[in-house]
mmCIF file of C-alpha atoms and ligand atoms in Angstrom:
data_model
loop_
_atom_site.group_PDB
_atom_site.id
_atom_site.type_symbol
_atom_site.label_atom_id
_atom_site.label_comp_id
_atom_site.label_asym_id
_atom_site.label_seq_id
_atom_site.Cartn_x
_atom_site.Cartn_y
_atom_site.Cartn_z
ATOM 1 C CA MET E 1 75.586 62.524 83.127
ATOM 2 C CA THR E 2 74.494 65.140 80.210
ATOM 3 C CA SER E 3 71.910 63.486 78.847
ATOM 4 C CA ASP E 4 70.660 63.627 82.985
ATOM 5 C CA PHE E 5 71.506 66.716 83.147
ATOM 6 C CA PHE E 6 68.865 68.157 81.240
ATOM 7 C CA THR E 7 66.716 65.669 82.226
ATOM 8 C CA TYR E 8 66.899 65.441 85.984
ATOM 9 C CA GLN E 9 68.313 68.568 87.297
ATOM 10 C CA ALA E 10 65.905 71.740 87.023
ATOM 11 C CA GLN E 11 67.273 74.588 84.513
ATOM 12 C CA THR E 12 66.343 78.237 84.818
ATOM 13 C CA SER E 13 68.336 78.850 80.925
ATOM 14 C CA GLU E 14 67.761 76.873 77.293
ATOM 15 C CA ASN E 15 71.104 77.202 76.951
ATOM 16 C CA PRO E 16 73.799 76.266 80.103
ATOM 17 C CA LEU E 17 77.055 75.870 78.826
ATOM 18 C CA ALA E 18 77.016 72.849 80.558
ATOM 19 C CA MET E 19 80.735 71.597 80.429
ATOM 20 C CA GLU E 20 80.921 68.578 82.728
ATOM 21 C CA VAL E 21 83.073 68.688 85.938
ATOM 22 C CA SER E 22 85.938 65.903 87.001
ATOM 23 C CA HIS E 23 88.362 68.231 89.444
ATOM 24 C CA ALA E 24 89.619 72.163 89.984
ATOM 25 C CA ASN E 25 92.691 73.409 91.499
ATOM 26 C CA GLY E 26 93.920 76.737 92.151
ATOM 27 C CA SER E 27 93.112 78.691 88.688
ATOM 28 C CA TYR E 28 91.572 75.684 87.098
ATOM 29 C CA ILE E 29 88.892 73.084 86.208
ATOM 30 C CA TYR E 30 89.633 70.019 84.260
ATOM 31 C CA ASP E 31 86.600 68.666 82.302
ATOM 32 C CA SER E 32 85.205 65.258 82.312
ATOM 33 C CA LYS E 33 88.011 64.325 79.759
ATOM 34 C CA ASN E 34 90.928 66.649 81.377
ATOM 35 C CA LYS E 35 91.417 69.489 79.756
ATOM 36 C CA ALA E 36 92.061 72.504 81.713
ATOM 37 C CA TYR E 37 90.702 75.355 82.038
ATOM 38 C CA LEU E 38 91.483 79.057 83.489
ATOM 39 C CA ASP E 39 89.037 79.971 86.009
ATOM 40 C CA PHE E 40 88.333 83.946 84.786
ATOM 41 C CA VAL E 41 84.937 83.566 87.186
ATOM 42 C CA ALA E 42 86.064 81.783 90.477
ATOM 43 C CA GLY E 43 82.272 80.607 89.915
ATOM 44 C CA VAL E 44 81.177 83.369 90.205
ATOM 45 C CA SER E 45 82.648 86.090 92.678
ATOM 46 C CA ALA E 46 82.828 83.784 95.079
ATOM 47 C CA CYS E 47 86.013 80.987 94.768
ATOM 48 C CA THR E 48 88.424 84.217 96.449
ATOM 49 C CA LEU E 49 90.752 81.598 97.024
ATOM 50 C CA GLY E 50 91.277 79.208 93.683
ATOM 51 C CA HIS E 51 90.071 76.255 93.965
ATOM 52 C CA LYS E 52 90.088 73.778 96.892
ATOM 53 C CA HIS E 53 93.188 76.521 98.171
ATOM 54 C CA PRO E 54 94.613 73.742 101.414
ATOM 55 C CA LYS E 55 94.010 76.302 103.444
ATOM 56 C CA VAL E 56 90.319 76.051 103.242
ATOM 57 C CA VAL E 57 90.319 71.816 102.668
ATOM 58 C CA SER E 58 92.027 71.858 106.026
ATOM 59 C CA ALA E 59 89.345 73.953 107.923
ATOM 60 C CA ILE E 60 86.622 72.113 106.360
ATOM 61 C CA LYS E 61 88.350 68.890 106.793
ATOM 62 C CA GLU E 62 89.561 69.236 110.725
ATOM 63 C CA GLN E 63 85.531 71.306 111.126
ATOM 64 C CA LEU E 64 84.101 68.154 110.086
ATOM 65 C CA ASP E 65 86.007 65.196 111.703
ATOM 66 C CA ARG E 66 84.483 67.278 114.718
ATOM 67 C CA TYR E 67 81.215 68.122 114.266
ATOM 68 C CA LEU E 68 78.236 69.343 111.584
ATOM 69 C CA HIS E 69 75.274 70.631 111.600
ATOM 70 C CA VAL E 70 74.074 70.655 115.799
ATOM 71 C CA MET E 71 71.742 72.668 116.643
ATOM 72 C CA VAL E 72 69.920 75.722 114.363
ATOM 73 C CA TYR E 73 70.594 79.589 114.172
ATOM 74 C CA GLY E 74 72.542 81.366 117.527
ATOM 75 C CA GLU E 75 71.809 78.889 120.236
ATOM 76 C CA TYR E 76 74.603 76.896 120.537
ATOM 77 C CA ILE E 77 78.622 78.069 121.289
ATOM 78 C CA GLN E 78 80.520 76.943 118.275
ATOM 79 C CA GLU E 79 83.306 77.824 117.418
ATOM 80 C CA PRO E 80 83.425 78.991 113.809
ATOM 81 C CA ALA E 81 81.294 80.423 113.181
ATOM 82 C CA VAL E 82 82.230 82.898 116.687
ATOM 83 C CA ASN E 83 85.855 83.357 115.640
ATOM 84 C CA LEU E 84 84.101 84.086 111.926
ATOM 85 C CA ALA E 85 82.357 86.898 113.582
ATOM 86 C CA LYS E 86 85.316 87.997 115.716
ATOM 87 C CA LEU E 87 87.721 88.534 112.708
ATOM 88 C CA LEU E 88 85.301 90.440 110.681
ATOM 89 C CA ALA E 89 84.050 92.977 113.776
ATOM 90 C CA LYS E 90 88.524 93.695 114.095
ATOM 91 C CA HIS E 91 88.277 94.440 110.358
ATOM 92 C CA LEU E 92 85.514 96.272 110.253
ATOM 93 C CA PRO E 93 84.732 99.599 111.332
ATOM 94 C CA GLU E 94 83.661 100.033 115.803
ATOM 95 C CA SER E 95 79.952 100.219 114.523
ATOM 96 C CA LEU E 96 80.081 97.504 112.744
ATOM 97 C CA ASN E 97 80.404 94.231 115.363
ATOM 98 C CA LYS E 98 78.148 92.448 114.947
ATOM 99 C CA THR E 99 77.699 89.836 112.589
ATOM 100 C CA TYR E 100 74.558 87.313 111.790
ATOM 101 C CA LEU E 101 75.235 83.945 109.632
ATOM 102 C CA THR E 102 73.036 83.022 106.644
ATOM 103 C CA ASN E 103 73.251 80.253 103.958
ATOM 104 C CA SER E 104 72.737 82.661 101.232
ATOM 105 C CA GLY E 105 73.688 86.237 100.307
ATOM 106 C CA THR E 106 69.526 86.665 99.358
ATOM 107 C CA GLU E 107 68.503 85.418 102.282
ATOM 108 C CA ALA E 108 70.967 87.823 103.979
ATOM 109 C CA ILE E 109 68.788 90.641 102.051
ATOM 110 C CA GLU E 110 65.690 89.645 103.704
ATOM 111 C CA GLY E 111 67.635 89.324 107.110
ATOM 112 C CA ALA E 112 68.737 93.091 106.646
ATOM 113 C CA LEU E 113 66.216 94.706 104.423
ATOM 114 C CA LYS E 114 63.987 92.801 107.737
ATOM 115 C CA LEU E 115 66.218 94.525 110.248
ATOM 116 C CA ALA E 116 65.583 98.310 109.279
ATOM 117 C CA LYS E 117 61.949 98.559 108.885
ATOM 118 C CA ARG E 118 62.057 96.664 112.292
ATOM 119 C CA ALA E 119 64.280 99.082 113.482
ATOM 120 C CA THR E 120 62.715 102.162 112.152
ATOM 121 C CA GLY E 121 59.509 101.111 112.553
ATOM 122 C CA ARG E 122 59.029 102.272 108.496
ATOM 123 C CA SER E 123 57.800 100.208 105.617
ATOM 124 C CA GLN E 124 59.744 101.985 102.519
ATOM 125 C CA ILE E 125 62.859 100.089 100.856
ATOM 126 C CA ILE E 126 64.779 102.289 97.840
ATOM 127 C CA ALA E 127 66.553 100.279 95.773
ATOM 128 C CA ALA E 128 68.086 101.634 92.893
ATOM 129 C CA LYS E 129 67.536 100.880 89.286
ATOM 130 C CA HIS E 130 69.576 98.109 87.860
ATOM 131 C CA ALA E 131 69.805 97.502 91.233
ATOM 132 C CA TYR E 132 70.370 92.800 92.068
ATOM 133 C CA HIS E 133 70.312 91.973 95.492
ATOM 134 C CA GLY E 134 69.531 87.811 94.986
ATOM 135 C CA ASN E 135 66.287 85.821 93.730
ATOM 136 C CA THR E 136 63.428 85.416 96.580
ATOM 137 C CA MET E 137 61.050 87.985 96.973
ATOM 138 C CA GLY E 138 61.556 90.985 99.213
ATOM 139 C CA SER E 139 65.529 91.171 97.090
ATOM 140 C CA MET E 140 63.335 90.714 94.238
ATOM 141 C CA SER E 141 61.383 92.658 95.212
ATOM 142 C CA ILE E 142 64.455 95.343 94.981
ATOM 143 C CA MET E 143 65.559 94.342 91.705
ATOM 144 C CA GLY E 144 66.287 97.278 89.758
ATOM 145 C CA PHE E 145 64.828 95.831 86.263
ATOM 146 C CA GLU E 146 61.800 94.618 85.950
ATOM 147 C CA GLU E 147 61.561 92.851 83.361
ATOM 148 C CA ARG E 148 63.311 89.805 85.711
ATOM 149 C CA LYS E 149 60.829 90.003 88.283
ATOM 150 C CA GLN E 150 57.154 91.217 86.462
ATOM 151 C CA ALA E 151 55.548 87.383 86.206
ATOM 152 C CA PHE E 152 56.347 86.959 90.244
ATOM 153 C CA ARG E 153 54.506 89.517 91.184
ATOM 154 C CA PRO E 154 52.905 90.831 93.800
ATOM 155 C CA LEU E 155 55.817 91.162 95.336
ATOM 156 C CA LEU E 156 57.162 93.858 98.374
ATOM 157 C CA PRO E 157 54.423 96.301 98.486
ATOM 158 C CA ASP E 158 56.605 100.439 99.710
ATOM 159 C CA VAL E 159 59.788 100.394 97.466
ATOM 160 C CA SER E 160 60.934 102.713 95.280
ATOM 161 C CA PHE E 161 63.842 102.896 92.913
ATOM 162 C CA ILE E 162 66.733 105.386 92.296
ATOM 163 C CA THR E 163 69.392 106.293 90.061
ATOM 164 C CA PHE E 164 72.673 105.386 90.649
ATOM 165 C CA ASN E 165 75.183 108.055 90.489
ATOM 166 C CA ASP E 166 72.442 110.752 90.610
ATOM 167 C CA ASN E 167 72.479 113.052 92.960
ATOM 168 C CA SER E 168 68.888 114.494 92.212
ATOM 169 C CA ASP E 169 67.287 111.825 93.415
ATOM 170 C CA LEU E 170 68.632 112.193 97.045
ATOM 171 C CA LYS E 171 65.209 113.905 97.596
ATOM 172 C CA ASN E 172 63.074 110.326 97.088
ATOM 173 C CA ILE E 173 64.652 109.618 100.558
ATOM 174 C CA THR E 174 62.393 111.019 102.683
ATOM 175 C CA THR E 175 61.504 110.995 106.292
ATOM 176 C CA LYS E 176 59.196 107.838 105.465
ATOM 177 C CA THR E 177 62.765 104.953 104.389
ATOM 178 C CA ALA E 178 62.808 102.637 106.254
ATOM 179 C CA CYS E 179 66.142 102.126 103.942
ATOM 180 C CA VAL E 180 68.153 102.459 100.522
ATOM 181 C CA ILE E 181 69.815 99.480 99.870
ATOM 182 C CA LEU E 182 72.893 99.837 97.446
ATOM 183 C CA GLU E 183 75.475 97.726 96.050
ATOM 184 C CA THR E 184 79.020 99.523 96.732
ATOM 185 C CA ILE E 185 79.451 99.083 93.058
ATOM 186 C CA GLN E 186 76.354 97.771 90.653
ATOM 187 C CA GLY E 187 76.941 94.585 89.946
ATOM 188 C CA GLY E 188 74.563 92.741 87.117
ATOM 189 C CA ALA E 189 73.946 96.487 85.812
ATOM 190 C CA GLY E 190 77.790 96.365 84.385
ATOM 191 C CA PHE E 191 80.281 96.729 87.155
ATOM 192 C CA ILE E 192 79.257 100.080 87.804
ATOM 193 C CA GLU E 193 81.333 102.678 90.283
ATOM 194 C CA PRO E 194 79.812 105.234 92.363
ATOM 195 C CA LYS E 195 80.580 108.381 90.933
ATOM 196 C CA ASN E 196 81.277 111.755 93.011
ATOM 197 C CA ASN E 197 81.159 110.970 95.837
ATOM 198 C CA TYR E 198 77.402 109.828 95.587
ATOM 199 C CA LEU E 199 77.603 107.470 98.654
ATOM 200 C CA GLU E 200 79.362 109.670 101.103
ATOM 201 C CA ASN E 201 75.807 111.401 100.284
ATOM 202 C CA VAL E 202 73.789 108.706 100.589
ATOM 203 C CA ARG E 203 74.778 108.672 104.080
ATOM 204 C CA LYS E 204 74.656 112.002 104.398
ATOM 205 C CA ARG E 205 71.457 111.920 103.716
ATOM 206 C CA CYS E 206 69.990 108.394 105.202
ATOM 207 C CA ASP E 207 71.415 110.631 108.588
ATOM 208 C CA GLN E 208 69.278 113.450 107.746
ATOM 209 C CA VAL E 209 66.447 111.601 107.456
ATOM 210 C CA GLY E 210 66.966 108.792 109.722
ATOM 211 C CA ALA E 211 66.873 105.743 106.967
ATOM 212 C CA LEU E 212 69.562 103.134 107.846
ATOM 213 C CA LEU E 213 71.375 102.310 104.584
ATOM 214 C CA ILE E 214 72.437 99.237 104.079
ATOM 215 C CA LEU E 215 75.518 97.839 101.582
ATOM 216 C CA ASP E 216 75.166 95.107 99.419
ATOM 217 C CA GLU E 217 78.845 93.652 98.958
ATOM 218 C CA ILE E 218 78.070 90.486 99.454
ATOM 219 C CA GLN E 219 79.792 90.994 95.149
ATOM 220 C CA PRO E 220 83.326 93.189 95.522
ATOM 221 C CA GLY E 221 83.310 92.034 99.599
ATOM 222 C CA VAL E 222 86.150 90.020 101.162
ATOM 223 C CA GLY E 223 89.295 91.426 99.550
ATOM 224 C CA ARG E 224 87.953 91.646 95.378
ATOM 225 C CA THR E 225 88.152 95.631 95.145
ATOM 226 C CA GLY E 226 91.885 96.208 96.344
ATOM 227 C CA LYS E 227 90.405 96.230 100.256
ATOM 228 C CA LEU E 228 88.492 94.283 102.541
ATOM 229 C CA PHE E 229 84.687 95.798 101.491
ATOM 230 C CA GLY E 230 84.255 98.010 98.658
ATOM 231 C CA PHE E 231 82.756 101.223 101.074
ATOM 232 C CA GLU E 232 86.333 101.323 101.999
ATOM 233 C CA ASN E 233 86.843 102.830 98.558
ATOM 234 C CA TYR E 234 84.337 105.870 98.389
ATOM 235 C CA ASN E 235 84.489 107.069 102.607
ATOM 236 C CA CYS E 236 80.794 106.228 103.639
ATOM 237 C CA ILE E 237 80.142 103.212 106.440
ATOM 238 C CA PRO E 238 77.227 101.495 106.029
ATOM 239 C CA ASP E 239 74.448 100.691 108.907
ATOM 240 C CA ILE E 240 74.396 97.305 107.985
ATOM 241 C CA LEU E 241 77.209 95.462 105.453
ATOM 242 C CA VAL E 242 75.509 92.251 103.707
ATOM 243 C CA SER E 243 78.529 90.296 102.660
ATOM 244 C CA GLY E 244 78.104 86.376 100.849
ATOM 245 C CA LYS E 245 79.500 84.785 98.257
ATOM 246 C CA GLY E 246 83.484 85.599 98.066
ATOM 247 C CA LEU E 247 83.108 84.825 101.995
ATOM 248 C CA GLY E 248 82.809 81.393 101.934
ATOM 249 C CA GLY E 249 86.549 80.725 99.879
ATOM 250 C CA GLY E 250 83.764 78.394 97.909
ATOM 251 C CA MET E 251 80.741 77.332 100.635
ATOM 252 C CA PRO E 252 77.979 78.712 100.513
ATOM 253 C CA ILE E 253 76.815 81.835 102.552
ATOM 254 C CA GLY E 254 75.630 85.288 103.366
ATOM 255 C CA ALA E 255 75.957 87.543 105.850
ATOM 256 C CA PHE E 256 74.463 91.067 107.696
ATOM 257 C CA THR E 257 76.921 92.555 110.046
ATOM 258 C CA ALA E 258 75.584 95.871 112.265
ATOM 259 C CA SER E 259 76.240 97.799 115.050
ATOM 260 C CA THR E 260 75.201 95.207 118.719
ATOM 261 C CA LYS E 261 72.353 98.456 119.614
ATOM 262 C CA LEU E 262 70.850 97.528 116.765
ATOM 263 C CA MET E 263 71.687 93.708 116.137
ATOM 264 C CA ASP E 264 69.671 92.739 119.609
ATOM 265 C CA LEU E 265 66.621 94.040 118.098
ATOM 266 C CA LEU E 266 65.941 90.971 116.691
ATOM 267 C CA GLN E 267 66.647 89.599 120.235
ATOM 268 C CA ASP E 268 62.414 90.364 120.922
ATOM 269 C CA ASN E 269 59.500 92.554 119.900
ATOM 270 C CA PRO E 270 58.646 89.745 118.025
ATOM 271 C CA LYS E 271 61.327 87.151 119.522
ATOM 272 C CA PHE E 272 63.341 84.853 117.627
ATOM 273 C CA GLY E 273 63.040 88.288 114.241
ATOM 274 C CA HIS E 274 65.047 85.867 111.947
ATOM 275 C CA ILE E 275 65.680 82.180 112.495
ATOM 276 C CA THR E 276 67.110 79.617 110.063
ATOM 277 C CA THR E 277 68.255 76.439 110.043
ATOM 278 C CA PHE E 278 71.643 76.575 109.261
ATOM 279 C CA GLY E 279 72.546 79.715 108.477
ATOM 280 C CA GLY E 280 76.813 79.710 110.627
ATOM 281 C CA HIS E 281 76.966 75.573 110.245
ATOM 282 C CA PRO E 282 80.193 75.780 111.530
ATOM 283 C CA VAL E 283 81.995 73.692 108.150
ATOM 284 C CA ILE E 284 80.821 76.703 106.597
ATOM 285 C CA ALA E 285 81.856 78.801 108.771
ATOM 286 C CA ALA E 286 85.608 77.010 109.508
ATOM 287 C CA ALA E 287 85.656 77.396 105.618
ATOM 288 C CA ALA E 288 84.842 80.843 105.537
ATOM 289 C CA TYR E 289 87.191 82.196 108.829
ATOM 290 C CA ALA E 290 89.887 80.762 107.007
ATOM 291 C CA THR E 291 89.837 82.193 103.948
ATOM 292 C CA LEU E 292 89.343 85.516 105.284
ATOM 293 C CA LYS E 293 92.078 85.139 107.942
ATOM 294 C CA GLU E 294 94.067 84.424 104.581
ATOM 295 C CA VAL E 295 92.949 87.622 102.769
ATOM 296 C CA VAL E 296 93.179 89.432 105.522
ATOM 297 C CA GLU E 297 97.155 88.106 106.850
ATOM 298 C CA SER E 298 98.488 88.522 102.765
ATOM 299 C CA ASP E 299 99.055 90.863 100.739
ATOM 300 C CA LEU E 300 96.102 89.617 98.287
ATOM 301 C CA MET E 301 94.473 92.563 98.150
ATOM 302 C CA GLN E 302 97.242 94.907 97.240
ATOM 303 C CA GLN E 303 97.704 92.483 94.931
ATOM 304 C CA ALA E 304 94.295 92.608 93.417
ATOM 305 C CA ILE E 305 95.079 96.348 92.299
ATOM 306 C CA GLU E 306 98.342 95.391 90.611
ATOM 307 C CA LYS E 307 96.233 92.567 88.882
ATOM 308 C CA GLU E 308 93.871 94.761 87.821
ATOM 309 C CA ALA E 309 97.225 96.970 86.544
ATOM 310 C CA LEU E 310 97.265 94.426 85.045
ATOM 311 C CA VAL E 311 94.582 93.333 82.892
ATOM 312 C CA ARG E 312 94.287 96.921 81.743
ATOM 313 C CA LYS E 313 97.622 96.833 79.427
ATOM 314 C CA HIS E 314 97.134 93.288 78.623
ATOM 315 C CA LEU E 315 93.331 93.785 77.817
ATOM 316 C CA LYS E 316 93.999 96.257 75.518
ATOM 317 C CA HIS E 317 91.738 95.401 71.022
ATOM 318 C CA PRO E 318 89.630 97.567 69.347
ATOM 319 C CA LEU E 319 86.655 95.446 70.012
ATOM 320 C CA ILE E 320 87.026 96.470 74.011
ATOM 321 C CA THR E 321 85.371 99.274 74.204
ATOM 322 C CA GLU E 322 86.258 99.671 78.145
ATOM 323 C CA ILE E 323 86.375 98.114 81.115
ATOM 324 C CA ARG E 324 84.634 98.572 83.988
ATOM 325 C CA GLY E 325 84.806 97.781 87.919
ATOM 326 C CA LYS E 326 88.030 98.143 90.236
ATOM 327 C CA GLY E 327 90.747 95.414 91.134
ATOM 328 C CA LEU E 328 89.148 92.366 90.607
ATOM 329 C CA MET E 329 86.275 92.804 89.673
ATOM 330 C CA LEU E 330 86.292 93.499 86.261
ATOM 331 C CA ALA E 331 83.836 94.205 82.204
ATOM 332 C CA ALA E 332 84.987 94.170 79.277
ATOM 333 C CA LEU E 333 82.335 95.905 76.758
ATOM 334 C CA THR E 334 82.047 95.208 74.046
ATOM 335 C CA PRO E 335 80.613 97.206 70.954
ATOM 336 C CA SER E 336 77.780 93.925 71.185
ATOM 337 C CA ALA E 337 75.707 91.548 72.625
ATOM 338 C CA ASP E 338 76.736 89.310 70.221
ATOM 339 C CA ILE E 339 80.487 89.707 69.521
ATOM 340 C CA THR E 340 80.259 89.293 74.096
ATOM 341 C CA ASN E 341 77.994 86.315 73.435
ATOM 342 C CA ASN E 342 81.041 84.902 70.632
ATOM 343 C CA VAL E 343 83.897 85.987 73.405
ATOM 344 C CA VAL E 344 82.602 83.939 76.565
ATOM 345 C CA LEU E 345 80.826 80.388 74.210
ATOM 346 C CA LYS E 346 84.758 81.143 72.435
ATOM 347 C CA ALA E 347 87.152 81.119 75.318
ATOM 348 C CA GLN E 348 86.014 77.616 76.678
ATOM 349 C CA ASP E 349 86.822 76.414 73.788
ATOM 350 C CA ASN E 350 89.855 77.550 74.682
ATOM 351 C CA GLY E 351 89.969 76.610 77.515
ATOM 352 C CA LEU E 352 89.483 79.801 79.106
ATOM 353 C CA ILE E 353 85.972 80.039 80.991
ATOM 354 C CA LEU E 354 84.230 83.489 81.261
ATOM 355 C CA PHE E 355 80.388 84.864 81.934
ATOM 356 C CA TRP E 356 77.987 87.403 81.412
ATOM 357 C CA LEU E 357 76.474 90.512 83.614
ATOM 358 C CA LEU E 358 72.880 90.016 84.414
ATOM 359 C CA PHE E 359 71.439 93.143 82.383
ATOM 360 C CA GLU E 360 74.453 94.492 80.862
ATOM 361 C CA PRO E 361 74.900 91.878 77.640
ATOM 362 C CA LYS E 362 77.137 94.004 76.260
ATOM 363 C CA ALA E 363 79.954 92.814 79.315
ATOM 364 C CA ILE E 364 82.574 90.445 79.328
ATOM 365 C CA ARG E 365 83.381 89.339 83.890
ATOM 366 C CA ILE E 366 86.715 89.288 84.363
ATOM 367 C CA THR E 367 85.941 88.370 87.947
ATOM 368 C CA PRO E 368 89.452 85.418 88.561
ATOM 369 C CA PRO E 369 90.789 84.118 91.737
ATOM 370 C CA LEU E 370 92.599 86.761 93.845
ATOM 371 C CA THR E 371 95.083 84.185 93.896
ATOM 372 C CA ILE E 372 95.173 84.291 90.190
ATOM 373 C CA SER E 373 99.783 84.466 89.337
ATOM 374 C CA ASN E 374 100.591 87.457 86.749
ATOM 375 C CA GLU E 375 101.319 84.728 83.953
ATOM 376 C CA GLU E 376 97.543 83.434 84.136
ATOM 377 C CA LEU E 377 96.086 86.956 83.905
ATOM 378 C CA ILE E 378 97.663 87.429 81.277
ATOM 379 C CA GLU E 379 97.111 84.207 79.752
ATOM 380 C CA GLY E 380 93.227 84.365 79.864
ATOM 381 C CA CYS E 381 94.093 88.210 78.201
ATOM 382 C CA LYS E 382 95.635 86.800 75.449
ATOM 383 C CA ILE E 383 93.015 84.571 74.852
ATOM 384 C CA ILE E 384 90.720 86.897 75.267
ATOM 385 C CA THR E 385 92.322 88.953 72.077
ATOM 386 C CA ASP E 386 92.706 86.585 69.636
ATOM 387 C CA ILE E 387 89.075 85.243 69.696
ATOM 388 C CA LEU E 388 88.147 89.108 69.123
ATOM 389 C CA ASP E 389 91.437 89.126 66.338
ATOM 390 C CA THR E 390 88.998 86.486 65.258
ATOM 391 C CA LEU E 391 86.025 88.708 64.936
HETATM 392 C C1 PLP I 401 75.051 91.666 94.735
HETATM 393 C C2 PLP I 401 74.637 90.473 95.162
HETATM 394 N N1 PLP I 401 73.490 90.495 96.516
HETATM 395 C C3 PLP I 401 72.698 89.700 96.369
HETATM 396 C C4 PLP I 401 72.909 87.806 95.564
HETATM 397 C C5 PLP I 401 72.728 87.029 95.836
HETATM 398 O O1 PLP I 401 73.821 86.357 96.391
HETATM 399 P P1 PLP I 401 73.302 84.592 96.365
HETATM 400 O O2 PLP I 401 73.229 84.134 95.450
HETATM 401 O O3 PLP I 401 74.505 84.118 96.907
HETATM 402 O O4 PLP I 401 71.684 84.687 97.542
HETATM 403 C C6 PLP I 401 73.932 89.078 94.248
HETATM 404 C C7 PLP I 401 74.296 87.199 93.703
HETATM 405 O O5 PLP I 401 74.798 87.252 92.605
HETATM 406 C C8 PLP I 401 75.109 89.460 94.129
HETATM 407 O O6 PLP I 401 75.719 89.602 92.886
#
């Protein structure tokens, strides 16, 4: 299998972790030798309820027995997608009440950017330095990391960058700006939280000049920061909210949500303003609905805050210089990329799954399932500190 993996499946790095997965359950993934690995990554913030959560699995199975794909997005009334969009609306501010479902996060970003252009008639998009919003051409155009996109130019025109958390840059948002798009907590950059009322100030500036504010919650969303969506922590409501990853409970999804007034613009001029074959797929939507329902009906969001405190308490070591992030979206910083690499690789040998962040080589990603137990969290932290003791 390993040889076939490298021969037939395209890779995007020279050294993938290449663990051969046999099965997964709860907070653990098992390899083909049945070795258990405690999962501190959750499929990169995607497996909100851990692996094979019974409610998610049964929602999928029930839907499998009813119907699979029947029609392109938005034509037929399909209960799972309607239920999901309605439940999102119920738990979001009134102005975020209509959702468009996509197959991935990056597609939802594309849809949100298009909607902002369509709504304002403007072309300028402002994003943040070190931002990551996905890998299709539009999302890559607003990636704030030139080295990773240079090879794919030309990309979208009329894109400018501001420095996240720098209020003095907000003057660059003007009446020419269609939208400002930000991650509520910058992910790839190193789990950077907004500070000093930054998001509130961005919101105010957008309102002054008639630009739309898009918040990308593909990573912090769906309970991970202790609130259903990260923006609830920072007193700032976006015009367009983008979610994905953890919304699917382990299934591929993206979504963008806005007001009815905004969203209805996709219906004409031009007609079919954003279309997709599989977006809102009934099996995926059923899994997402079960996931969202569990997150809002359980105390998992409260637990995320308590679990953050537990990680901060148990991950104390001279080689951990800082722990960034909120809830169970945490990054432990070491003094060097070498140390971080060592920890991530040795952790796998020691039965713990860790991972990197895209643009911050000193960061160790800690984004376990929200359902991880306190004991499992403490055990994982001990594996990390034991490895650091050997370095
Ligand atoms: C903040 C953010 N936006 C967008 C994306 C892209 O989502 P997807 O990989 O589902 O296209 C990601 C994925 O890592 C992300 O973290």
